[in-house]
């Protein structure tokens, strides 16, 4: 109830339609989650999988909104994880990998390896872009006014241009 009231207070200047949507939202539809930071080197040096469970999307590479790439990168993760799991599960059974659990684990290990540097790039680029935008430092402010828009567009386009590879159907 407190959260709903907080949002309604903040939304005092929004349109009637929007405030009605918030007002009509039932309490069981409102969720609150802690904000988390994953440091870039955490995905490089840490482990993103445990047994046969791993993370994708925002859980893998939470970022500030500066790149506008969170949803797209979650889709990339989905394609890559589907590819890695598909390839692992389709392999003929060997003596060492005689159960599905091991195959899934192998697939997830490949996925984690493939997405490591990409996730590092997302988190670092978003962090750097946010840092530059918020900095009060005079030199950074000058460089921001002169170059940031052009650099951000070219970096964002370069990051977005990514080939996830082909999905094997059979
Ligand atoms: C204002 C805003 C603007 C954005 N604009 C862009 C943009 O222009 N371009 C872009 O690419 N990205 C954008 N993003 C980022 C994008 O929305 C996210 O990166 C993307 O939704 C992440 O997808 P996800 O599946 O990892 O996580 P989510 O979409 O957060 O999905 C996680 C799901 O898990 C559910 N969940 C959580 N805990 C549990 C639990 N314990 N049990 C069961 N379910 C659970 C949640 O309810 C949720 O449905 C924007 C985000 C915001 C907030």
PDB file of C-alpha atoms in Angstrom, residues 6-158:
ATOM      1  CA  UNK A   6       4.350   6.607  -3.185  1.00  0.00           C
ATOM      2  CA  UNK A   7       3.894   6.068  -6.931  1.00  0.00           C
ATOM      3  CA  UNK A   8       0.536   7.900  -6.924  1.00  0.00           C
ATOM      4  CA  UNK A   9       2.128  10.884  -5.176  1.00  0.00           C
ATOM      5  CA  UNK A  10       4.986  10.933  -7.681  1.00  0.00           C
ATOM      6  CA  UNK A  11       2.500  10.667 -10.555  1.00  0.00           C
ATOM      7  CA  UNK A  12       0.486  13.728  -9.596  1.00  0.00           C
ATOM      8  CA  UNK A  13       1.331  15.484 -12.895  1.00  0.00           C
ATOM      9  CA  UNK A  14       0.659  12.562 -15.253  1.00  0.00           C
ATOM     10  CA  UNK A  15      -2.473  12.131 -17.375  1.00  0.00           C
ATOM     11  CA  UNK A  16      -5.755  10.993 -15.812  1.00  0.00           C
ATOM     12  CA  UNK A  17      -5.587   7.705 -17.774  1.00  0.00           C
ATOM     13  CA  UNK A  18      -2.174   6.865 -16.343  1.00  0.00           C
ATOM     14  CA  UNK A  19      -3.024   7.707 -12.733  1.00  0.00           C
ATOM     15  CA  UNK A  20      -6.247   5.644 -13.102  1.00  0.00           C
ATOM     16  CA  UNK A  21      -4.146   2.639 -14.196  1.00  0.00           C
ATOM     17  CA  UNK A  22      -1.964   2.983 -11.091  1.00  0.00           C
ATOM     18  CA  UNK A  23      -5.005   3.553  -8.886  1.00  0.00           C
ATOM     19  CA  UNK A  24      -6.778   0.445 -10.219  1.00  0.00           C
ATOM     20  CA  UNK A  25      -3.723  -1.799  -9.846  1.00  0.00           C
ATOM     21  CA  UNK A  26      -4.528  -4.324  -7.150  1.00  0.00           C
ATOM     22  CA  UNK A  27      -2.026  -4.808  -4.347  1.00  0.00           C
ATOM     23  CA  UNK A  28      -1.234  -8.412  -5.316  1.00  0.00           C
ATOM     24  CA  UNK A  29       0.038  -7.151  -8.712  1.00  0.00           C
ATOM     25  CA  UNK A  30       2.628  -4.853  -7.160  1.00  0.00           C
ATOM     26  CA  UNK A  31       6.063  -6.279  -6.558  1.00  0.00           C
ATOM     27  CA  UNK A  32       9.189  -4.731  -5.152  1.00  0.00           C
ATOM     28  CA  UNK A  33      12.696  -5.972  -5.767  1.00  0.00           C
ATOM     29  CA  UNK A  34      16.040  -4.837  -4.466  1.00  0.00           C
ATOM     30  CA  UNK A  35      18.266  -2.997  -6.924  1.00  0.00           C
ATOM     31  CA  UNK A  36      21.406  -5.025  -7.569  1.00  0.00           C
ATOM     32  CA  UNK A  37      24.748  -4.175  -9.077  1.00  0.00           C
ATOM     33  CA  UNK A  38      26.894  -6.792 -10.753  1.00  0.00           C
ATOM     34  CA  UNK A  39      30.415  -5.531 -11.268  1.00  0.00           C
ATOM     35  CA  UNK A  40      31.816  -6.170 -14.777  1.00  0.00           C
ATOM     36  CA  UNK A  41      34.721  -8.284 -13.515  1.00  0.00           C
ATOM     37  CA  UNK A  42      32.232 -10.414 -11.589  1.00  0.00           C
ATOM     38  CA  UNK A  43      30.985 -11.897 -14.880  1.00  0.00           C
ATOM     39  CA  UNK A  44      34.565 -12.309 -16.111  1.00  0.00           C
ATOM     40  CA  UNK A  45      35.980 -13.961 -13.012  1.00  0.00           C
ATOM     41  CA  UNK A  46      32.862 -15.272 -11.273  1.00  0.00           C
ATOM     42  CA  UNK A  47      30.628 -18.204 -12.034  1.00  0.00           C
ATOM     43  CA  UNK A  48      27.200 -17.605 -13.563  1.00  0.00           C
ATOM     44  CA  UNK A  49      26.061 -21.181 -13.247  1.00  0.00           C
ATOM     45  CA  UNK A  50      25.510 -23.547 -10.389  1.00  0.00           C
ATOM     46  CA  UNK A  51      24.883 -27.223 -11.111  1.00  0.00           C
ATOM     47  CA  UNK A  52      22.448 -27.030 -14.013  1.00  0.00           C
ATOM     48  CA  UNK A  53      21.009 -23.609 -13.233  1.00  0.00           C
ATOM     49  CA  UNK A  54      22.232 -20.342 -14.738  1.00  0.00           C
ATOM     50  CA  UNK A  55      21.160 -16.750 -15.259  1.00  0.00           C
ATOM     51  CA  UNK A  56      20.195 -14.811 -18.386  1.00  0.00           C
ATOM     52  CA  UNK A  57      19.077 -11.275 -19.211  1.00  0.00           C
ATOM     53  CA  UNK A  58      19.060  -8.638 -16.497  1.00  0.00           C
ATOM     54  CA  UNK A  59      20.008 -11.232 -13.901  1.00  0.00           C
ATOM     55  CA  UNK A  60      23.247 -11.843 -15.821  1.00  0.00           C
ATOM     56  CA  UNK A  61      24.070  -8.316 -16.952  1.00  0.00           C
ATOM     57  CA  UNK A  62      22.040  -5.707 -15.058  1.00  0.00           C
ATOM     58  CA  UNK A  63      22.796  -2.276 -16.477  1.00  0.00           C
ATOM     59  CA  UNK A  64      21.907   1.356 -16.233  1.00  0.00           C
ATOM     60  CA  UNK A  65      19.419   2.373 -18.975  1.00  0.00           C
ATOM     61  CA  UNK A  66      22.024   4.366 -20.936  1.00  0.00           C
ATOM     62  CA  UNK A  67      22.505   1.917 -23.823  1.00  0.00           C
ATOM     63  CA  UNK A  68      18.848   0.879 -24.319  1.00  0.00           C
ATOM     64  CA  UNK A  69      20.097  -2.682 -24.891  1.00  0.00           C
ATOM     65  CA  UNK A  70      18.748  -4.629 -21.897  1.00  0.00           C
ATOM     66  CA  UNK A  71      15.815  -6.262 -23.687  1.00  0.00           C
ATOM     67  CA  UNK A  72      17.792  -6.923 -26.871  1.00  0.00           C
ATOM     68  CA  UNK A  73      20.656  -8.518 -24.962  1.00  0.00           C
ATOM     69  CA  UNK A  74      18.183 -10.714 -23.015  1.00  0.00           C
ATOM     70  CA  UNK A  75      16.910 -11.957 -26.404  1.00  0.00           C
ATOM     71  CA  UNK A  76      20.504 -12.639 -27.511  1.00  0.00           C
ATOM     72  CA  UNK A  77      21.053 -14.667 -24.342  1.00  0.00           C
ATOM     73  CA  UNK A  78      17.911 -16.667 -25.126  1.00  0.00           C
ATOM     74  CA  UNK A  79      19.091 -17.533 -28.633  1.00  0.00           C
ATOM     75  CA  UNK A  80      22.600 -18.456 -27.483  1.00  0.00           C
ATOM     76  CA  UNK A  81      21.356 -20.562 -24.556  1.00  0.00           C
ATOM     77  CA  UNK A  82      18.881 -22.341 -26.849  1.00  0.00           C
ATOM     78  CA  UNK A  83      21.709 -23.027 -29.325  1.00  0.00           C
ATOM     79  CA  UNK A  84      24.101 -24.324 -26.646  1.00  0.00           C
ATOM     80  CA  UNK A  85      21.468 -26.518 -24.968  1.00  0.00           C
ATOM     81  CA  UNK A  86      20.217 -27.802 -28.329  1.00  0.00           C
ATOM     82  CA  UNK A  87      23.720 -28.761 -29.449  1.00  0.00           C
ATOM     83  CA  UNK A  88      24.483 -30.429 -26.104  1.00  0.00           C
ATOM     84  CA  UNK A  89      21.229 -32.414 -25.996  1.00  0.00           C
ATOM     85  CA  UNK A  90      21.405 -33.528 -29.601  1.00  0.00           C
ATOM     86  CA  UNK A  91      24.870 -35.109 -29.180  1.00  0.00           C
ATOM     87  CA  UNK A  92      24.861 -38.912 -29.103  1.00  0.00           C
ATOM     88  CA  UNK A  93      25.201 -40.395 -25.628  1.00  0.00           C
ATOM     89  CA  UNK A  94      28.774 -41.252 -24.626  1.00  0.00           C
ATOM     90  CA  UNK A  95      29.994 -43.203 -21.626  1.00  0.00           C
ATOM     91  CA  UNK A  96      31.124 -40.042 -19.822  1.00  0.00           C
ATOM     92  CA  UNK A  97      27.973 -38.063 -20.527  1.00  0.00           C
ATOM     93  CA  UNK A  98      25.359 -40.693 -19.976  1.00  0.00           C
ATOM     94  CA  UNK A  99      22.719 -38.549 -18.417  1.00  0.00           C
ATOM     95  CA  UNK A 100      20.720 -35.513 -19.354  1.00  0.00           C
ATOM     96  CA  UNK A 101      21.929 -33.576 -16.336  1.00  0.00           C
ATOM     97  CA  UNK A 102      25.532 -33.666 -17.554  1.00  0.00           C
ATOM     98  CA  UNK A 103      24.529 -32.709 -21.083  1.00  0.00           C
ATOM     99  CA  UNK A 104      22.568 -29.717 -19.813  1.00  0.00           C
ATOM    100  CA  UNK A 105      25.492 -28.705 -17.644  1.00  0.00           C
ATOM    101  CA  UNK A 106      27.872 -28.902 -20.615  1.00  0.00           C
ATOM    102  CA  UNK A 107      25.469 -26.771 -22.688  1.00  0.00           C
ATOM    103  CA  UNK A 108      25.203 -24.187 -19.925  1.00  0.00           C
ATOM    104  CA  UNK A 109      28.990 -24.092 -19.491  1.00  0.00           C
ATOM    105  CA  UNK A 110      29.333 -23.318 -23.201  1.00  0.00           C
ATOM    106  CA  UNK A 111      26.652 -20.622 -22.926  1.00  0.00           C
ATOM    107  CA  UNK A 112      28.420 -19.045 -19.907  1.00  0.00           C
ATOM    108  CA  UNK A 113      31.709 -19.009 -21.809  1.00  0.00           C
ATOM    109  CA  UNK A 114      30.150 -17.514 -24.943  1.00  0.00           C
ATOM    110  CA  UNK A 115      28.359 -14.722 -23.066  1.00  0.00           C
ATOM    111  CA  UNK A 116      31.138 -13.802 -20.657  1.00  0.00           C
ATOM    112  CA  UNK A 117      32.856 -11.035 -22.668  1.00  0.00           C
ATOM    113  CA  UNK A 118      29.619  -9.825 -24.194  1.00  0.00           C
ATOM    114  CA  UNK A 119      28.096  -9.355 -20.727  1.00  0.00           C
ATOM    115  CA  UNK A 120      31.277  -7.646 -19.555  1.00  0.00           C
ATOM    116  CA  UNK A 121      30.993  -5.208 -22.491  1.00  0.00           C
ATOM    117  CA  UNK A 122      27.319  -4.421 -21.750  1.00  0.00           C
ATOM    118  CA  UNK A 123      27.834  -3.686 -18.065  1.00  0.00           C
ATOM    119  CA  UNK A 124      31.050  -1.714 -18.601  1.00  0.00           C
ATOM    120  CA  UNK A 125      29.720   0.392 -21.507  1.00  0.00           C
ATOM    121  CA  UNK A 126      26.472   1.209 -19.664  1.00  0.00           C
ATOM    122  CA  UNK A 127      28.370   2.078 -16.493  1.00  0.00           C
ATOM    123  CA  UNK A 128      30.856   4.281 -18.351  1.00  0.00           C
ATOM    124  CA  UNK A 129      28.114   6.064 -20.268  1.00  0.00           C
ATOM    125  CA  UNK A 130      26.160   6.717 -17.040  1.00  0.00           C
ATOM    126  CA  UNK A 131      29.286   7.897 -15.256  1.00  0.00           C
ATOM    127  CA  UNK A 132      30.113  10.389 -18.038  1.00  0.00           C
ATOM    128  CA  UNK A 133      26.539  11.688 -18.136  1.00  0.00           C
ATOM    129  CA  UNK A 134      26.418  12.293 -14.393  1.00  0.00           C
ATOM    130  CA  UNK A 135      29.923  13.636 -13.841  1.00  0.00           C
ATOM    131  CA  UNK A 136      30.422  17.206 -12.557  1.00  0.00           C
ATOM    132  CA  UNK A 137      34.087  17.230 -13.589  1.00  0.00           C
ATOM    133  CA  UNK A 138      34.725  20.214 -15.893  1.00  0.00           C
ATOM    134  CA  UNK A 139      36.844  18.319 -18.431  1.00  0.00           C
ATOM    135  CA  UNK A 140      34.384  15.445 -18.611  1.00  0.00           C
ATOM    136  CA  UNK A 141      31.485  17.937 -18.915  1.00  0.00           C
ATOM    137  CA  UNK A 142      33.267  19.662 -21.824  1.00  0.00           C
ATOM    138  CA  UNK A 143      34.006  16.373 -23.595  1.00  0.00           C
ATOM    139  CA  UNK A 144      30.401  15.249 -22.941  1.00  0.00           C
ATOM    140  CA  UNK A 145      28.949  18.349 -24.589  1.00  0.00           C
ATOM    141  CA  UNK A 146      31.279  18.080 -27.578  1.00  0.00           C
ATOM    142  CA  UNK A 147      31.402  14.358 -28.293  1.00  0.00           C
ATOM    143  CA  UNK A 148      29.082  12.185 -26.173  1.00  0.00           C
ATOM    144  CA  UNK A 149      26.008  12.084 -28.450  1.00  0.00           C
ATOM    145  CA  UNK A 150      28.040  11.064 -31.536  1.00  0.00           C
ATOM    146  CA  UNK A 151      30.155   8.529 -29.662  1.00  0.00           C
ATOM    147  CA  UNK A 152      27.124   7.002 -27.876  1.00  0.00           C
ATOM    148  CA  UNK A 153      25.247   6.494 -31.146  1.00  0.00           C
ATOM    149  CA  UNK A 154      28.188   4.832 -32.875  1.00  0.00           C
ATOM    150  CA  UNK A 155      29.044   2.652 -29.835  1.00  0.00           C
ATOM    151  CA  UNK A 156      25.387   1.625 -29.339  1.00  0.00           C
ATOM    152  CA  UNK A 157      25.014   0.690 -32.999  1.00  0.00           C
ATOM    153  CA  UNK A 158      28.268  -1.260 -32.939  1.00  0.00           C
TER     154      UNK A 158
END
